[in-house]
Amino acid sequence: MDINKRKEEFHAYVEKMGGYEEAVNVMYWDMRTGAPKKGVKQRSNVLAMLSSDIFSMSISNEMAGYIKDLGDEEVKKELDAITLKMVEECKKDYEQNQKIPEQEYREYVMLTSEAGSIWEEAKEKSDFSLFEPYLEQIVAFNQKFAEYWGYEGHKYNALLDTYEPGVTVETLDRVFGDLKETLLTLLQKVQKAESPKTDFLYEAFPKEKQEAFSLEILKELDYDFEAGRLDETVHPFAIGLNPGDVRITTKYDESDFRVAIFGTIHECGHAVYEQNISKELVGTNLCTGTSMGIHESQSLFYELMIGRTKAFWERHYEALKEHGGSQFQKVNLDEFYQAVNEVKPSLIRIEADELTYVLHIIIRYEIEKALINGEIEVKDLPTIWNDKYEEYLGVRPAHDGEGVLQDVHWSDGSFGYFPSYALGYIYAAQLKNALVKDLPDFEERIQQGKVTEIRAWLTKHIHQYGKLKDPLELLKAATGEGLEARYLVEHLTEKYSKLYNL
Amino acid sequence: MDINKRKEEFHAYVEKMGGYEEAVNVMYWDMRTGAPKKGVKQRSNVLAMLSSDIFSMSISNEMAGYIKDLGDEEVKKELDAITLKMVEECKKDYEQNQKIPEQEYREYVMLTSEAGSIWEEAKEKSDFSLFEPYLEQIVAFNQKFAEYWGYEGHKYNALLDTYEPGVTVETLDRVFGDLKETLLTLLQKVQKAESPKTDFLYEAFPKEKQEAFSLEILKELDYDFEAGRLDETVHPFAIGLNPGDVRITTKYDESDFRVAIFGTIHECGHAVYEQNISKELVGTNLCTGTSMGIHESQSLFYELMIGRTKAFWERHYEALKEHGGSQFQKVNLDEFYQAVNEVKPSLIRIEADELTYVLHIIIRYEIEKALINGEIEVKDLPTIWNDKYEEYLGVRPAHDGEGVLQDVHWSDGSFGYFPSYALGYIYAAQLKNALVKDLPDFEERIQQGKVTEIRAWLTKHIHQYGKLKDPLELLKAATGEGLEARYLVEHLTEKYSKLYNL
């Protein structure tokens, strides 16, 4: 075998899959940002066709051949790091996709597709019983998949690994345990303290002005507009088509400007990650974020460590006042800072504040883990959910629509995904701790609008590698440690102690 | 052979090619309407990859098998009209693509790709000698292709047939001959008459106002916004992704509103064609316009037979005044109508008026025909070009940039394309003549903004068929005749006699 020739063929094959994926992503973006509705049906056929091409290529005999030939121990010695990792990723996908019997997989795809619309209906009617039989089957499938894929320790590890390679129940129990205690204590104290005034947050802020302000902020946060653009959608997202084209969308709520401003900063963090992946990785399957958790760490770094800080608003509050209406005239910077960081335990995850958000995730984690392990049953979920909300957050859903049915994730079978959100918080705080050692004037830089060096630090330690390194490998190299919750504990304790005079 | 099974496989195969094409077209649209520039290089790779997939599928052994099996005379008896035509189209493409030796085709693709940038440079420097050697080779290739493809009568017929099936040199000589005489006589008379006042056309008209007016007009012209959208590009175009998603772009020139208004109406004609193709044809290779000439006939019908008429402005002039600035206050409807229909022989085709436009095309037709037949040489083109412009239009280019180098078409090898533009004029006038027999209150309808029945007539006779019928077949069914220039002659004579009091 001519290794170089084989390697080239493999690269071309993977690049082709990536090309199809880029086409799919352009069409996805287009569907969300204004494709005319009458064309959607046919467009969906095209999307399904290309997605199915990608899937077929991932489990083809040709792919099996590459994995065998280039995965050979002798051959591996002659391969570069990028190719080695590419093969490893392909092998992982191949095995994941191959281990499930075809017939079962097809049933599962149909089940989750149907479950999506049933979940919508159930949520609207606040009727868990509609969704229950579907969820039971989805859980059963995921339990079987875990067996097919194999795992060490807890069965849930098999699912976790698909979103956050290397992170296990053992790790999560430890870090979430550490966090839960602090969060609950902090929350108790905060609730006894005086709440900030927040009425001004809900006064009219014209959409065009929000957009103009968002564009200003994006530029200052080192988002490259020659490699991106900002559009409007119902649900904000960032999408990397290639590192030269990473788009952000946001949502403008005229009676709550925070949705757009903090949403845009959050998506900007996702986007600068993808914009700064090394050009060497373009055309490979490594040219994307390494995991859901690390991706979220970048968006949360931008949102929390930059966008929700006092320093950031010291720089930007005047401009916000200029763009906004008269509501800000009576509000000084301190009051503004307190208001946008208000803590208020609530029922809905996506509306949660920085302090309580992780508790929403911990609740889901505890439920998923027990569910997959067969310790609890689907039929008991509403009660378990409501009890946990009451216990951790002091609020109890009045109906399942604002309770166990609120999130889409289970309807599409994404068990193991939720922890990524909390991991993003933990990684972000841990990275910030390491970053300030290199850039002790972190705060001053934000105050002065000099974010480039901060972004460059993240690029150096995270962005550039794309999927070339695993999450914990990146974390270790950047911080010298494994996953540690204590930096997030410190961050939250310090921030909220100051904010609420605890 | 199970004919039905084979037919289904063939349909799925063709639908797959169409799916790739839809993906390519979405990306093309995206590139023109605001894709960030740093992503273009990688996006171009993806486009090339998908285009090459489509090409490979068109000449694959699998395709050859379908053509053979479903093209069998006994099998054909059992096939429906749509499948028969699908096979015929596939066969045509297959033969066209297969008859050129692979090595020659590859050389040609590289040549035209390089010639594109050389042409740009030559045009900018007004230096034909730079482009000359490339054009010589391109002509030579096209002469060879004509031989490979075969033809009856004139060699140029082989090239014409790729853009306008069934239309030959013999037909064009006849209809262009008829036209040329009338056009030259009319033009002479017009030039002796008094010119309308036109300064107001060039006064400021804000872009936003032009856009608002364009949107109003599109709605009234029966463009379906649930199956389309309007965007801004440097070069306006319409693109049919599928009949439920046909997009228009336009260009706003603040010192000449005509560019956007008439451009939008023109593209609207292209778009309503594609929006109204029968749903039966979705997913087949017939779900597009039947030829360049028929496509152009629809855009020109909208532009000339509706948009540039007095009746149209009787309806819309007040609204235009409201959107526009003060320039229209001093101009009455008659003056406005005369100004937007001013005849002025000029050097540049794309800036030409309705009366002289066809002369620009006839010049190109005469040159292409002689060139392909070896009667003239590339090196003599600048002189031949300039002489013809002087003879037909009374203007002589000062340099080749505004002469023989003005159009991109020859650099990409599109010999045989130019006549489609003039055919569009002829078809449009001929269709209008037939249409007014069914809808004698054509003008009143336009005056009253009731365009739906007019659009429906075009849908009934043209749009719905997509590529299911050939251009001359459609024309015959709609008008009872073959190609006839006299309706265009009558239209132009009547219009300009009135306008200029001839």
PDB file of C-alpha atoms in Angstrom, chain A residues 15-20 22-23 26-27 29-30 33-40 42-43 45-46 49-50 53 224-229 241-242 244-247 282-283, chain B residues 15-20 22-23 26-27 29-30 33-40 42-43 45-46 49-50 53 224-229 241-242 244-247 282-283:
ATOM      1  CA  GLU A  15     -13.404  16.666   2.455  1.00  0.00           C
ATOM      2  CA  LYS A  16     -16.309  15.564   0.324  1.00  0.00           C
ATOM      3  CA  MET A  17     -18.345  14.704   3.408  1.00  0.00           C
ATOM      4  CA  GLY A  18     -17.428  18.108   4.799  1.00  0.00           C
ATOM      5  CA  GLY A  19     -18.523  19.745   1.553  1.00  0.00           C
ATOM      6  CA  TYR A  20     -21.935  18.129   1.777  1.00  0.00           C
ATOM      7  CA  GLU A  22     -21.290  22.833   4.427  1.00  0.00           C
ATOM      8  CA  ALA A  23     -24.072  22.770   1.816  1.00  0.00           C
ATOM      9  CA  VAL A  26     -25.923  26.937   4.288  1.00  0.00           C
ATOM     10  CA  MET A  27     -29.426  25.632   3.597  1.00  0.00           C
ATOM     11  CA  TRP A  29     -29.092  28.926   7.886  1.00  0.00           C
ATOM     12  CA  ASP A  30     -31.164  30.013   4.904  1.00  0.00           C
ATOM     13  CA  THR A  33     -33.280  33.477   8.182  1.00  0.00           C
ATOM     14  CA  GLY A  34     -35.977  33.953   5.586  1.00  0.00           C
ATOM     15  CA  ALA A  35     -36.438  31.175   3.043  1.00  0.00           C
ATOM     16  CA  PRO A  36     -39.984  31.470   1.642  1.00  0.00           C
ATOM     17  CA  LYS A  37     -42.280  28.985   3.292  1.00  0.00           C
ATOM     18  CA  LYS A  38     -43.655  27.375   0.150  1.00  0.00           C
ATOM     19  CA  GLY A  39     -40.194  26.125  -0.784  1.00  0.00           C
ATOM     20  CA  VAL A  40     -39.530  24.440   2.548  1.00  0.00           C
ATOM     21  CA  GLN A  42     -38.748  20.492  -1.314  1.00  0.00           C
ATOM     22  CA  ARG A  43     -35.786  22.046   0.498  1.00  0.00           C
ATOM     23  CA  ASN A  45     -36.065  16.724   0.778  1.00  0.00           C
ATOM     24  CA  VAL A  46     -32.769  18.108  -0.456  1.00  0.00           C
ATOM     25  CA  MET A  49     -30.839  13.637   0.747  1.00  0.00           C
ATOM     26  CA  LEU A  50     -27.513  15.295   1.488  1.00  0.00           C
ATOM     27  CA  ASP A  53     -25.265  10.919   1.706  1.00  0.00           C
ATOM     28  CA  ASP A 224     -14.651  39.347  12.143  1.00  0.00           C
ATOM     29  CA  PHE A 225     -17.374  40.716   9.875  1.00  0.00           C
ATOM     30  CA  GLU A 226     -15.390  39.772   6.798  1.00  0.00           C
ATOM     31  CA  ALA A 227     -15.903  36.207   7.944  1.00  0.00           C
ATOM     32  CA  GLY A 228     -19.451  36.501   9.213  1.00  0.00           C
ATOM     33  CA  ARG A 229     -22.719  38.391   9.383  1.00  0.00           C
ATOM     34  CA  LEU A 241     -19.964  27.058   7.558  1.00  0.00           C
ATOM     35  CA  ASN A 242     -16.213  27.283   7.326  1.00  0.00           C
ATOM     36  CA  GLY A 244     -14.171  32.184   6.783  1.00  0.00           C
ATOM     37  CA  ASP A 245     -17.951  32.197   7.153  1.00  0.00           C
ATOM     38  CA  VAL A 246     -19.312  31.918  10.666  1.00  0.00           C
ATOM     39  CA  ARG A 247     -22.698  33.529  11.071  1.00  0.00           C
ATOM     40  CA  VAL A 282     -10.143  23.412   6.721  1.00  0.00           C
ATOM     41  CA  GLY A 283     -11.535  20.530   4.682  1.00  0.00           C
TER      42      GLY A 283
ATOM     43  CA  GLU B  15     -34.194  13.832  -8.372  1.00  0.00           C
ATOM     44  CA  LYS B  16     -30.853  13.394  -6.695  1.00  0.00           C
ATOM     45  CA  MET B  17     -29.139  15.399  -9.435  1.00  0.00           C
ATOM     46  CA  GLY B  18     -31.827  18.042  -8.992  1.00  0.00           C
ATOM     47  CA  GLY B  19     -31.245  18.073  -5.250  1.00  0.00           C
ATOM     48  CA  TYR B  20     -27.544  18.749  -5.742  1.00  0.00           C
ATOM     49  CA  GLU B  22     -30.836  23.083  -5.682  1.00  0.00           C
ATOM     50  CA  ALA B  23     -28.057  23.074  -3.087  1.00  0.00           C
ATOM     51  CA  VAL B  26     -28.918  28.192  -2.773  1.00  0.00           C
ATOM     52  CA  MET B  27     -25.169  28.664  -2.315  1.00  0.00           C
ATOM     53  CA  TRP B  29     -27.734  32.994  -4.304  1.00  0.00           C
ATOM     54  CA  ASP B  30     -26.054  33.268  -0.924  1.00  0.00           C
ATOM     55  CA  THR B  33     -26.475  38.420  -1.596  1.00  0.00           C
ATOM     56  CA  GLY B  34     -24.020  38.763   1.238  1.00  0.00           C
ATOM     57  CA  ALA B  35     -21.868  35.753   2.031  1.00  0.00           C
ATOM     58  CA  PRO B  36     -18.786  37.010   3.890  1.00  0.00           C
ATOM     59  CA  LYS B  37     -15.826  37.261   1.572  1.00  0.00           C
ATOM     60  CA  LYS B  38     -13.367  35.221   3.603  1.00  0.00           C
ATOM     61  CA  GLY B  39     -15.548  32.137   3.233  1.00  0.00           C
ATOM     62  CA  VAL B  40     -15.774  32.332  -0.542  1.00  0.00           C
ATOM     63  CA  GLN B  42     -13.893  27.207   0.586  1.00  0.00           C
ATOM     64  CA  ARG B  43     -17.480  27.738  -0.583  1.00  0.00           C
ATOM     65  CA  ASN B  45     -14.616  24.301  -3.494  1.00  0.00           C
ATOM     66  CA  VAL B  46     -17.950  22.986  -2.250  1.00  0.00           C
ATOM     67  CA  MET B  49     -17.551  19.512  -5.839  1.00  0.00           C
ATOM     68  CA  LEU B  50     -21.328  19.393  -6.113  1.00  0.00           C
ATOM     69  CA  ASP B  53     -21.077  15.340  -8.879  1.00  0.00           C
ATOM     70  CA  ASP B 224     -45.881  35.290  -4.768  1.00  0.00           C
ATOM     71  CA  PHE B 225     -43.904  36.429  -1.743  1.00  0.00           C
ATOM     72  CA  GLU B 226     -44.666  33.200   0.076  1.00  0.00           C
ATOM     73  CA  ALA B 227     -42.625  31.555  -2.653  1.00  0.00           C
ATOM     74  CA  GLY B 228     -39.939  34.190  -3.025  1.00  0.00           C
ATOM     75  CA  ARG B 229     -38.104  37.232  -1.711  1.00  0.00           C
ATOM     76  CA  LEU B 241     -34.534  26.987  -6.374  1.00  0.00           C
ATOM     77  CA  ASN B 242     -37.821  25.144  -6.633  1.00  0.00           C
ATOM     78  CA  GLY B 244     -41.939  27.288  -3.965  1.00  0.00           C
ATOM     79  CA  ASP B 245     -38.766  29.367  -3.699  1.00  0.00           C
ATOM     80  CA  VAL B 246     -37.974  31.657  -6.612  1.00  0.00           C
ATOM     81  CA  ARG B 247     -35.946  34.681  -5.614  1.00  0.00           C
ATOM     82  CA  VAL B 282     -40.973  19.113  -9.023  1.00  0.00           C
ATOM     83  CA  GLY B 283     -38.051  16.738  -8.554  1.00  0.00           C
TER      84      GLY B 283
END
